[in-house]
Coordinates of C-alpha atoms and ligand atoms in Angstrom, one line a residue:
Chain A
M1 CA 5.2 54.2 -25.0
R2 CA 5.2 55.5 -28.6
R3 CA 5.0 52.8 -31.2
L4 CA 6.9 53.8 -34.3
G5 CA 5.5 52.7 -37.6
A6 CA 8.8 52.6 -39.6
V7 CA 12.5 53.2 -39.3
D8 CA 12.0 56.7 -40.7
E9 CA 10.4 57.7 -37.4
L10 CA 13.5 56.8 -35.4
A11 CA 15.4 59.7 -33.9
A12 CA 19.0 60.0 -35.1
T13 CA 20.3 59.6 -31.6
Y14 CA 19.0 58.3 -28.3
D15 CA 20.5 58.4 -24.8
L16 CA 19.7 54.7 -24.5
A17 CA 18.9 52.0 -27.0
I18 CA 17.6 48.6 -25.7
V19 CA 17.4 45.5 -27.9
G20 CA 14.9 42.9 -27.0
A21 CA 11.4 43.3 -25.5
G22 CA 11.4 40.4 -23.0
P23 CA 11.3 40.9 -19.2
A24 CA 14.9 42.4 -19.1
G25 CA 14.3 44.9 -22.0
L26 CA 10.9 45.9 -20.8
S27 CA 11.9 46.6 -17.3
A28 CA 15.0 48.5 -18.5
A29 CA 12.9 50.7 -20.7
V30 CA 10.4 51.5 -17.9
T31 CA 13.2 52.3 -15.4
A32 CA 15.2 54.4 -17.9
G33 CA 12.1 56.3 -18.9
Q34 CA 11.6 57.4 -15.3
F35 CA 14.9 59.2 -15.3
G36 CA 14.0 61.2 -18.3
L37 CA 16.4 59.5 -20.7
S38 CA 15.4 59.4 -24.3
V39 CA 14.9 55.7 -24.8
L40 CA 14.4 53.4 -27.8
L41 CA 13.4 49.8 -27.5
V42 CA 13.8 47.7 -30.7
D43 CA 12.5 44.2 -30.9
E44 CA 12.2 41.6 -33.7
K45 CA 8.7 40.4 -32.6
T46 CA 5.6 42.4 -33.4
A47 CA 4.5 42.7 -29.7
P48 CA 6.2 43.1 -26.4
G49 CA 6.9 40.1 -24.1
G50 CA 9.9 38.3 -25.6
Q51 CA 9.9 34.5 -25.8
I52 CA 8.7 33.9 -22.2
Y53 CA 5.6 36.2 -22.4
H54 CA 5.3 35.8 -26.2
G55 CA 2.0 37.0 -27.5
I56 CA 0.8 38.1 -24.0
A57 CA -0.8 41.4 -25.1
A58 CA -2.8 39.7 -27.9
S59 CA -2.7 35.9 -27.1
P60 CA -5.8 34.2 -28.5
L61 CA -6.0 32.2 -25.3
K62 CA -8.0 33.3 -22.3
R63 CA -6.3 34.4 -19.1
G64 CA -5.4 31.7 -16.6
S65 CA -6.7 28.8 -18.6
I66 CA -3.9 26.8 -20.3
L67 CA -0.8 28.8 -20.1
G68 CA -0.8 29.1 -16.3
P69 CA -0.3 32.0 -13.8
D70 CA 3.5 32.5 -14.4
Y71 CA 2.8 33.4 -18.0
W72 CA 0.1 35.9 -17.2
S73 CA 2.2 37.5 -14.5
G74 CA 4.1 39.1 -17.4
A75 CA 1.0 41.2 -18.2
A76 CA 2.0 43.8 -15.5
L77 CA 5.4 44.3 -17.1
V78 CA 3.8 44.9 -20.5
E79 CA 1.3 47.3 -19.0
G80 CA 4.0 49.2 -17.3
F81 CA 5.9 49.4 -20.6
A82 CA 2.8 50.7 -22.4
A83 CA 2.7 53.6 -19.9
A84 CA 6.4 54.4 -20.2
D85 CA 7.8 57.4 -21.9
V86 CA 9.9 55.5 -24.6
D87 CA 10.0 54.9 -28.3
Y88 CA 9.2 51.3 -29.4
L89 CA 10.0 49.9 -32.8
A90 CA 8.6 46.4 -33.2
G91 CA 9.1 43.9 -36.0
A92 CA 12.6 45.3 -36.6
M93 CA 16.0 43.7 -36.6
V94 CA 19.3 45.1 -35.4
W95 CA 21.7 43.6 -37.9
Q96 CA 24.8 45.4 -36.7
L97 CA 26.0 47.1 -33.6
D98 CA 29.5 48.6 -33.6
Q99 CA 31.7 49.6 -30.7
D100 CA 30.8 53.2 -31.2
R101 CA 27.3 52.3 -30.5
H102 CA 25.8 52.7 -33.9
L103 CA 22.8 50.5 -34.4
Y104 CA 21.9 49.4 -37.9
I105 CA 18.1 48.7 -37.8
G106 CA 16.0 47.2 -40.5
A107 CA 12.2 46.9 -40.8
D108 CA 9.9 46.3 -43.8
G109 CA 12.8 46.3 -46.2
K110 CA 14.3 49.6 -45.1
S111 CA 17.3 50.2 -42.8
R112 CA 18.6 53.1 -40.8
R113 CA 21.7 53.8 -38.8
I114 CA 21.2 55.5 -35.5
A115 CA 23.5 56.3 -32.5
A116 CA 23.0 55.8 -28.8
Q117 CA 25.1 56.9 -25.8
A118 CA 24.3 53.7 -24.0
V119 CA 23.1 50.3 -25.2
I120 CA 21.5 47.4 -23.3
L121 CA 21.4 44.1 -25.1
A122 CA 18.5 41.9 -23.8
T123 CA 18.6 39.3 -26.5
G124 CA 17.3 36.5 -24.4
A125 CA 17.7 32.7 -24.7
Q126 CA 17.5 30.1 -27.4
E127 CA 17.0 26.4 -27.0
R128 CA 20.2 24.4 -26.7
P129 CA 20.8 22.2 -29.8
F130 CA 19.9 18.5 -29.5
P131 CA 21.9 16.8 -32.2
I132 CA 20.6 13.3 -32.6
E133 CA 20.2 11.4 -35.8
G134 CA 17.1 12.6 -37.7
W135 CA 16.6 15.8 -35.7
T136 CA 16.5 17.8 -39.0
R137 CA 13.4 16.0 -40.3
P138 CA 10.3 18.0 -40.7
G139 CA 8.0 17.3 -37.8
V140 CA 10.8 17.4 -35.3
M141 CA 10.8 20.7 -33.4
G142 CA 12.0 22.3 -30.2
V143 CA 9.6 22.1 -27.2
G144 CA 10.1 25.9 -26.9
A145 CA 9.0 26.2 -30.6
A146 CA 5.8 24.2 -30.0
Q147 CA 5.1 26.3 -26.9
M148 CA 5.5 29.5 -29.0
L149 CA 2.7 28.2 -31.4
L150 CA 0.5 27.7 -28.4
K151 CA 1.1 31.1 -26.9
S152 CA 0.7 33.2 -30.0
S153 CA -1.6 31.2 -32.1
G154 CA -3.5 28.8 -29.9
L155 CA -2.0 25.9 -31.9
I156 CA -1.3 22.5 -30.4
A157 CA 0.4 19.5 -31.9
E158 CA -2.1 16.8 -32.7
G159 CA -1.8 13.0 -33.0
R160 CA 1.0 11.1 -31.3
V161 CA 3.3 13.7 -29.8
V162 CA 6.5 12.6 -28.0
L163 CA 8.5 15.0 -25.8
V164 CA 12.1 14.1 -25.5
G165 CA 14.8 15.5 -23.2
A166 CA 14.9 17.3 -19.9
G167 CA 14.6 20.6 -18.2
P168 CA 11.9 22.8 -16.5
L169 CA 10.5 24.0 -19.8
L170 CA 9.8 20.4 -20.9
W171 CA 7.7 19.8 -17.7
L172 CA 5.9 23.1 -18.1
F173 CA 5.0 22.5 -21.7
A174 CA 3.8 19.0 -20.9
A175 CA 1.5 20.5 -18.2
Q176 CA 0.2 23.0 -20.7
M177 CA -0.5 20.3 -23.2
I178 CA -2.5 18.4 -20.6
A179 CA -4.4 21.5 -19.7
A180 CA -5.2 22.0 -23.3
G181 CA -6.7 18.5 -23.5
S182 CA -3.9 17.1 -25.7
P183 CA -1.5 15.3 -23.3
P184 CA 1.8 14.0 -24.8
S185 CA 1.7 10.4 -25.9
A186 CA 5.0 9.8 -24.0
I187 CA 7.8 11.7 -22.4
L188 CA 11.3 10.2 -23.0
S189 CA 13.4 11.6 -20.2
T190 CA 17.1 12.0 -20.8
A191 CA 17.8 13.5 -17.4
A192 CA 20.9 12.1 -15.8
T193 CA 20.8 11.2 -12.1
P194 CA 23.4 13.3 -10.3
S195 CA 24.8 11.8 -7.1
L196 CA 23.0 12.7 -3.9
G197 CA 26.3 14.1 -2.6
R198 CA 26.1 16.8 -5.2
L199 CA 22.5 17.6 -4.7
I200 CA 22.2 17.6 -0.9
P201 CA 24.2 20.8 -0.3
L202 CA 22.0 22.6 -2.9
L203 CA 18.7 21.5 -1.5
P204 CA 18.0 24.0 1.3
S205 CA 18.2 27.1 -1.0
F206 CA 16.1 25.3 -3.6
L207 CA 13.4 24.0 -1.2
A208 CA 13.0 27.5 0.2
S209 CA 12.4 29.0 -3.2
A210 CA 9.3 29.3 -5.5
Y211 CA 11.0 26.9 -7.9
A212 CA 10.5 24.1 -5.5
R213 CA 6.9 25.0 -4.7
K214 CA 5.8 25.3 -8.3
G215 CA 8.2 22.8 -9.9
L216 CA 7.3 19.8 -7.7
S217 CA 3.6 20.0 -8.2
L218 CA 4.0 20.6 -11.9
V219 CA 6.1 17.4 -12.2
Q220 CA 3.5 15.5 -10.2
R221 CA 0.7 16.7 -12.4
V222 CA 2.5 15.6 -15.5
R223 CA 3.5 12.2 -14.1
R224 CA -0.1 11.4 -13.3
A225 CA -1.4 12.3 -16.8
S226 CA 1.3 10.9 -19.1
R227 CA 3.6 8.0 -19.8
L228 CA 7.1 8.7 -18.6
V229 CA 10.1 6.7 -19.8
S230 CA 13.3 7.4 -17.8
S231 CA 17.0 7.0 -18.4
V232 CA 16.7 7.3 -22.2
T233 CA 19.8 7.0 -24.4
D234 CA 20.7 6.1 -28.0
L235 CA 18.0 8.3 -29.6
R236 CA 17.4 8.2 -33.3
I237 CA 14.6 9.6 -35.5
E238 CA 13.6 8.0 -38.7
T239 CA 10.8 8.4 -41.2
G240 CA 7.9 6.0 -40.3
E241 CA 4.7 5.0 -42.2
S242 CA 2.6 7.8 -41.0
G243 CA 5.2 10.3 -39.9
L244 CA 8.2 9.7 -37.7
K245 CA 9.7 6.9 -35.8
I246 CA 11.8 7.5 -32.7
A247 CA 14.2 4.7 -31.6
Y248 CA 15.6 4.7 -28.1
R249 CA 17.0 2.6 -25.3
A250 CA 15.7 3.0 -21.7
G251 CA 18.0 2.0 -18.8
G252 CA 20.4 0.3 -21.3
Q253 CA 17.8 -2.2 -22.4
A254 CA 17.0 -3.3 -26.0
E255 CA 16.1 -0.7 -28.5
R256 CA 12.4 0.3 -28.7
I257 CA 10.5 2.2 -31.3
F258 CA 7.7 4.7 -31.0
E259 CA 5.7 6.0 -33.9
A260 CA 4.8 9.7 -33.7
E261 CA 3.6 12.6 -35.8
H262 CA 5.6 15.1 -33.8
V263 CA 8.8 14.7 -31.8
L264 CA 9.6 17.7 -29.6
L265 CA 13.1 18.0 -28.3
H266 CA 14.5 20.0 -25.4
Q267 CA 17.6 20.1 -23.3
G268 CA 17.6 23.5 -21.7
V269 CA 18.2 27.0 -23.0
V270 CA 21.4 28.9 -23.5
P271 CA 22.1 32.7 -24.1
N272 CA 21.5 34.1 -27.5
L273 CA 24.8 35.7 -28.1
N274 CA 24.9 36.7 -31.8
L275 CA 24.5 40.4 -31.4
I276 CA 26.4 40.5 -28.2
R277 CA 29.4 38.8 -29.8
S278 CA 29.3 40.8 -33.0
A279 CA 29.4 43.9 -30.9
G280 CA 32.7 42.6 -29.6
C281 CA 31.7 41.8 -26.0
T282 CA 34.0 39.2 -24.4
I283 CA 32.4 35.9 -23.4
A284 CA 33.4 33.3 -20.9
W285 CA 32.7 29.6 -20.6
D286 CA 30.4 28.6 -17.8
D287 CA 31.0 25.0 -16.9
A288 CA 28.0 24.6 -14.6
Q289 CA 25.6 25.6 -17.4
A290 CA 27.8 24.2 -20.2
C291 CA 27.5 27.3 -22.3
W292 CA 29.1 30.7 -22.9
H293 CA 27.9 33.9 -21.3
P294 CA 29.1 37.5 -21.7
I295 CA 31.4 38.8 -19.0
A296 CA 29.6 41.5 -17.1
D297 CA 29.5 43.2 -13.7
D298 CA 26.5 43.4 -11.3
W299 CA 25.0 46.2 -13.4
G300 CA 25.4 44.3 -16.7
A301 CA 28.3 46.4 -18.0
S302 CA 30.1 44.3 -20.6
S303 CA 33.7 44.5 -21.8
V304 CA 32.7 47.1 -24.3
E305 CA 32.3 50.7 -23.0
G306 CA 28.7 51.8 -23.0
I307 CA 27.2 48.4 -23.9
A308 CA 25.5 46.4 -21.2
V309 CA 23.8 43.0 -21.2
A310 CA 20.7 41.9 -19.3
G311 CA 18.3 39.0 -19.0
D312 CA 18.9 35.4 -20.1
G313 CA 21.2 36.6 -22.9
A314 CA 23.6 37.6 -20.1
G315 CA 23.4 34.1 -18.6
I316 CA 20.4 31.9 -17.9
Q317 CA 18.7 32.9 -14.7
G318 CA 15.0 33.0 -15.5
A319 CA 12.4 35.7 -16.0
E320 CA 12.3 37.3 -12.6
T321 CA 16.1 37.8 -12.5
A322 CA 15.9 39.0 -16.1
A323 CA 13.5 41.9 -15.1
R324 CA 15.8 42.7 -12.2
R325 CA 18.9 42.8 -14.3
G326 CA 17.1 45.0 -16.9
R327 CA 16.4 47.5 -14.1
L328 CA 20.0 47.4 -12.9
A329 CA 21.4 48.0 -16.3
A330 CA 19.0 51.0 -16.8
L331 CA 20.1 52.4 -13.4
D332 CA 23.7 52.1 -14.4
A333 CA 22.9 53.9 -17.7
A334 CA 21.2 56.7 -15.8
C335 CA 24.3 57.0 -13.7
R336 CA 26.7 57.0 -16.6
L337 CA 24.7 59.6 -18.4
G338 CA 24.7 61.9 -15.3
R339 CA 21.0 61.6 -14.2
I340 CA 21.9 60.1 -10.8
D341 CA 25.1 59.7 -8.9
G342 CA 26.8 56.5 -7.9
A343 CA 25.4 56.4 -4.4
A344 CA 21.8 56.8 -5.7
R345 CA 22.4 54.1 -8.2
D346 CA 23.7 51.7 -5.5
R347 CA 20.8 52.5 -3.2
A348 CA 18.2 51.9 -5.9
G349 CA 19.8 48.7 -7.0
A350 CA 20.6 47.1 -3.7
E351 CA 17.4 45.1 -3.3
D352 CA 17.6 43.7 -6.9
I353 CA 21.3 42.7 -6.5
A354 CA 20.5 40.9 -3.2
A355 CA 17.4 39.1 -4.7
I356 CA 19.4 38.0 -7.8
G357 CA 22.0 36.4 -5.6
K358 CA 19.4 34.6 -3.6
D359 CA 17.7 33.3 -6.7
A360 CA 20.9 32.2 -8.3
K361 CA 21.6 30.0 -5.2
A362 CA 18.2 28.4 -5.5
R363 CA 18.7 27.7 -9.2
R364 CA 21.9 25.9 -8.7
L365 CA 20.1 22.7 -8.1
L366 CA 18.3 23.0 -11.4
D367 CA 21.6 23.5 -13.2
V368 CA 22.9 20.3 -11.7
L369 CA 19.7 18.3 -12.2
Y370 CA 19.2 19.3 -15.8
R371 CA 22.7 19.8 -17.1
P372 CA 22.7 17.6 -20.3
T373 CA 25.3 14.9 -20.4
A374 CA 28.3 15.3 -22.6
A375 CA 26.9 12.6 -24.9
F376 CA 23.7 14.6 -25.5
R377 CA 25.4 17.9 -25.8
M378 CA 27.8 16.7 -28.5
G379 CA 25.3 14.4 -30.1
S380 CA 25.5 11.1 -31.7
P381 CA 28.3 10.6 -34.3
K382 CA 26.0 10.5 -37.3
A383 CA 23.8 13.4 -36.3
L384 CA 24.0 16.6 -38.3
V385 CA 25.7 19.1 -35.9
C386 CA 25.7 21.8 -38.5
R387 CA 22.2 21.7 -39.9
C388 CA 22.7 24.3 -42.6
E389 CA 25.8 22.8 -44.2
E390 CA 24.9 19.2 -43.2
V391 CA 28.1 18.3 -41.3
T392 CA 28.0 15.4 -38.9
G393 CA 29.8 15.2 -35.5
E394 CA 31.9 12.3 -36.7
R395 CA 33.1 14.3 -39.7
I396 CA 34.0 17.2 -37.5
R397 CA 36.1 14.9 -35.3
Q398 CA 37.8 13.3 -38.3
V399 CA 38.8 16.7 -39.8
V400 CA 40.0 18.1 -36.4
R401 CA 42.2 15.0 -36.1
E402 CA 43.5 15.3 -39.7
T403 CA 44.0 19.0 -40.0
K404 CA 44.8 19.9 -36.4
A405 CA 42.2 22.8 -36.7
V406 CA 42.4 24.6 -33.4
G407 CA 38.9 25.9 -33.3
P408 CA 35.7 26.6 -35.2
N409 CA 37.2 29.5 -37.1
Q410 CA 39.8 27.2 -38.6
L411 CA 37.3 24.3 -39.1
K412 CA 35.1 26.6 -41.2
T413 CA 37.7 26.5 -44.0
Y414 CA 37.5 22.7 -44.3
L415 CA 33.8 22.0 -43.6
R416 CA 31.9 25.3 -43.9
C417 CA 30.2 24.6 -40.6
G418 CA 28.9 27.9 -39.3
M419 CA 28.8 29.4 -42.7
G420 CA 25.2 28.5 -43.7
P421 CA 22.2 30.7 -43.3
C422 CA 22.1 30.5 -39.5
Q423 CA 25.7 31.8 -39.3
G424 CA 26.6 29.4 -36.6
R425 CA 23.8 30.5 -34.2
F426 CA 22.7 27.0 -33.7
C427 CA 25.8 24.8 -34.1
A428 CA 28.5 26.9 -32.5
L429 CA 28.1 25.5 -29.1
T430 CA 28.2 21.9 -30.2
V431 CA 31.1 22.4 -32.6
N432 CA 33.1 24.1 -29.9
E433 CA 32.6 21.3 -27.4
I434 CA 33.5 18.6 -30.0
I435 CA 36.7 20.3 -30.9
A436 CA 37.6 20.8 -27.3
E437 CA 37.0 17.1 -26.6
E438 CA 39.1 16.1 -29.5
R439 CA 41.9 18.3 -28.4
G440 CA 41.5 17.3 -24.8
I441 CA 41.1 20.8 -23.4
S442 CA 38.3 22.8 -21.8
P443 CA 35.8 24.4 -24.3
G444 CA 36.7 27.7 -22.6
K445 CA 40.2 27.4 -24.0
I446 CA 39.0 27.6 -27.6
E447 CA 38.3 30.8 -29.4
P448 CA 34.6 30.7 -30.2
M449 CA 33.2 31.2 -33.7
R450 CA 33.5 34.8 -34.8
V451 CA 30.2 36.5 -35.6
R452 CA 30.2 39.0 -38.5
P453 CA 27.6 41.5 -39.5
P454 CA 25.1 41.7 -41.0
I455 CA 23.8 39.2 -38.5
K456 CA 20.4 39.0 -40.1
P457 CA 19.6 38.6 -43.8
I458 CA 19.1 41.9 -45.6
T459 CA 18.9 42.5 -49.3
V460 CA 21.7 44.2 -51.2
A461 CA 19.3 46.9 -52.2
E462 CA 18.4 47.6 -48.6
F463 CA 22.1 47.8 -47.8
A464 CA 22.9 50.1 -50.7
A465 CA 20.0 52.4 -49.8
L466 CA 21.5 53.0 -46.4
D467 CA 22.0 56.7 -45.6
L468 CA 25.4 56.8 -43.9
Chain B
M1 CA -0.6 18.4 -37.8
F2 CA -1.6 21.2 -35.5
K3 CA -5.1 22.0 -34.3
R4 CA -6.3 25.4 -33.3
L5 CA -7.9 25.4 -29.9
S6 CA -11.5 26.4 -30.0
E7 CA -11.0 29.3 -27.6
A8 CA -8.5 30.9 -30.1
S9 CA -10.0 33.6 -32.1
G10 CA -8.7 36.2 -34.6
R11 CA -9.5 37.6 -38.0
V12 CA -9.0 35.2 -40.9
L13 CA -6.3 36.1 -43.4
S14 CA -5.8 34.5 -46.8
F15 CA -2.5 33.8 -48.4
T16 CA -0.9 31.3 -50.8
F17 CA 1.9 28.8 -50.5
D18 CA 3.4 27.4 -53.6
G19 CA 0.2 28.5 -55.4
Q20 CA -2.2 26.8 -53.0
P21 CA -4.7 29.0 -51.1
L22 CA -4.4 28.9 -47.3
E23 CA -5.9 30.7 -44.4
G24 CA -4.3 31.8 -41.2
R25 CA -5.3 34.1 -38.3
E26 CA -4.3 37.6 -37.5
G27 CA -1.5 37.4 -34.9
D28 CA 0.0 34.3 -36.5
S29 CA 3.6 34.3 -37.6
L30 CA 3.9 33.2 -41.2
A31 CA 5.4 29.9 -39.9
A32 CA 2.5 29.3 -37.5
A33 CA 0.0 29.9 -40.3
L34 CA 1.8 27.5 -42.6
L35 CA 2.0 24.8 -40.0
A36 CA -1.7 25.3 -39.1
G37 CA -2.4 24.9 -42.8
G38 CA -0.7 21.5 -42.8
V39 CA 2.6 22.6 -44.5
G40 CA 5.5 20.7 -43.1
V41 CA 8.3 21.3 -45.6
F42 CA 9.3 25.0 -45.9
R43 CA 12.6 24.7 -47.7
T44 CA 15.2 22.3 -49.0
T45 CA 18.9 22.5 -48.1
V46 CA 21.6 23.9 -50.2
P47 CA 24.1 21.0 -49.9
S48 CA 21.7 18.0 -50.5
D49 CA 18.2 19.3 -51.3
A50 CA 16.9 17.7 -48.1
S51 CA 13.5 18.7 -46.8
R52 CA 13.3 21.0 -43.8
G53 CA 10.6 22.7 -41.7
P54 CA 10.8 25.1 -38.8
Y55 CA 12.7 23.8 -35.7
C56 CA 13.1 26.7 -33.3
L57 CA 10.4 29.3 -34.2
M58 CA 12.6 31.9 -32.5
G59 CA 14.8 33.1 -35.3
V60 CA 17.8 30.8 -34.7
C61 CA 17.8 27.8 -37.0
F62 CA 16.9 29.3 -40.3
D63 CA 15.1 26.1 -41.4
C64 CA 11.9 28.1 -42.0
L65 CA 13.4 30.1 -44.9
V66 CA 10.8 30.9 -47.6
E67 CA 10.4 33.4 -50.4
V68 CA 7.8 36.1 -49.6
D69 CA 6.4 38.3 -52.3
G70 CA 9.6 37.7 -54.4
V71 CA 12.1 38.2 -51.6
A72 CA 14.1 35.1 -50.7
N73 CA 15.7 34.2 -47.4
R74 CA 12.8 35.4 -45.2
Q75 CA 12.5 33.7 -41.8
A76 CA 8.8 32.6 -41.7
C77 CA 8.9 32.4 -37.9
M78 CA 9.9 36.1 -37.5
I79 CA 7.4 37.7 -39.9
P80 CA 3.8 38.3 -39.2
L81 CA 1.2 36.8 -41.6
R82 CA -0.4 39.5 -43.8
E83 CA -3.4 39.3 -46.1
G84 CA -2.6 38.3 -49.6
M85 CA 1.0 37.2 -49.0
C86 CA 2.5 35.1 -51.8
V87 CA 4.8 32.6 -50.3
T88 CA 6.9 29.9 -52.0
P89 CA 9.3 27.3 -50.6
Q90 CA 12.9 28.0 -50.9
R91 CA 14.6 25.1 -52.8
R92 CA 18.3 24.1 -52.7
A93 CA 21.0 26.5 -54.0
R94 CA 20.0 28.9 -56.6
Q95 CA 21.0 27.6 -60.1
L96 CA 22.5 29.6 -63.0
G97 CA 19.7 31.2 -65.0
E98 CA 17.2 31.2 -62.2
Ligands
FES501 S1 12.1 28.2 -37.3 FE1 14.1 28.5 -36.7 S2 14.6 30.4 -37.6 FE2 12.5 30.2 -38.0

């Protein structure tokens, strides 16, 4: 791997450009490099690993101690990448990708446009929004955010820390807090209890998988070391004397209040679709995971010629599948660019395709178990759904009723939601579901919020200096 | 508040936030260094001047926006801390004459 110091060092064209240095992007780069393709990997972080293996090459924490073996298993991937014959530009953002596969890349206040014959978007996941009243107050953060601080900086939230929500990451982080000697003060679980009838058919595949082996012991460890409150609803965060106050009901009982310095929220992760959407890739609504994902074939090929998607950005399937999907997308690129024929591609990818299918079956139970309820996905009426423009769920509903706005692109005109600094990254999913509910149709029937470049803030000077 | 685990190491880097001297470690994002230094409020919102701090730390929410060495709208969670950075909070909408 050659680490480029600035956008000036980029070649004008590459056979393959990969965006994102998580498991999918890294394995795509390693595979493509083996076929002699000229490869560029661009990533916004300063070191490879993505969110899941964030900071792995330079984590201040010692191996094996707090973060656990799954985290450190990413080291092999990063080492393989270090040995690969590819260009790597870190700390850079791709702020536009057009259908002719021009990438507009900015780093350190300077941008360049380059071209690629094939593109793989491995943009990963983001935490699902958790719109409850008060979730915009400083001190409230995503569980994934708090975990990022631990991985890269060895920082852990101090004082009374309350974890709220549901999902595998919440349990994992609770276990890491315990291992770091700062267990959470309480875990308020919002997990719904799906009927046994729905779970039983999914159990055999799950129990035969590593998810069961690792997950069950993790949950037990956390349960032993921290206070768990189940069936939590009616959440609200207010300012308290020494920080925050979180109000909730458990099992429908009277409201209780818990004082805390930090409230960490989590209800799963969803694909990060901004670049994928702005490139024009078609997306579809996935009801099981209650989110959108790009339409793609087994090799990750999207609806746009020459642009593939891989990893959790292509649909949430976890780190192992992400690495496999990265490999498949690279094999397909090698095939499209004439390095191997279709039969060789199919042979090389067969094992990965089979393993992905098996893993997806095992994960179905997790999707059912941790699918947030509609009430939590759409949030409480007074919660700010659009954090940037400060628009509540109740206001969105009112305007949809009054104006008959058919989707988020119309709603923008009335409420500006999706037009603040985050450009709808965070609120789009929630807004979409609220409008769908008001109109009594499936979210998949609504045209999602359009995404327009530049998808990252750049200065006018940087834009003007672009050599086109 | 956040505490740094004792096993965490890394070279100390100095910077300022709103004129106050602070220290972070090499490898910190600017957001991590600010949080470690006890800063909770990074910006105030355009519509109502409400206080905000980082929520996602992965480049999604834009509630970590600050001004770095005179350039506004920088995502503190996405940029690495550098020695001598001059950081200021980003307040409400820009006013005429600012
Ligand atoms: S904390 Fe969300 S974008 Fe930086």
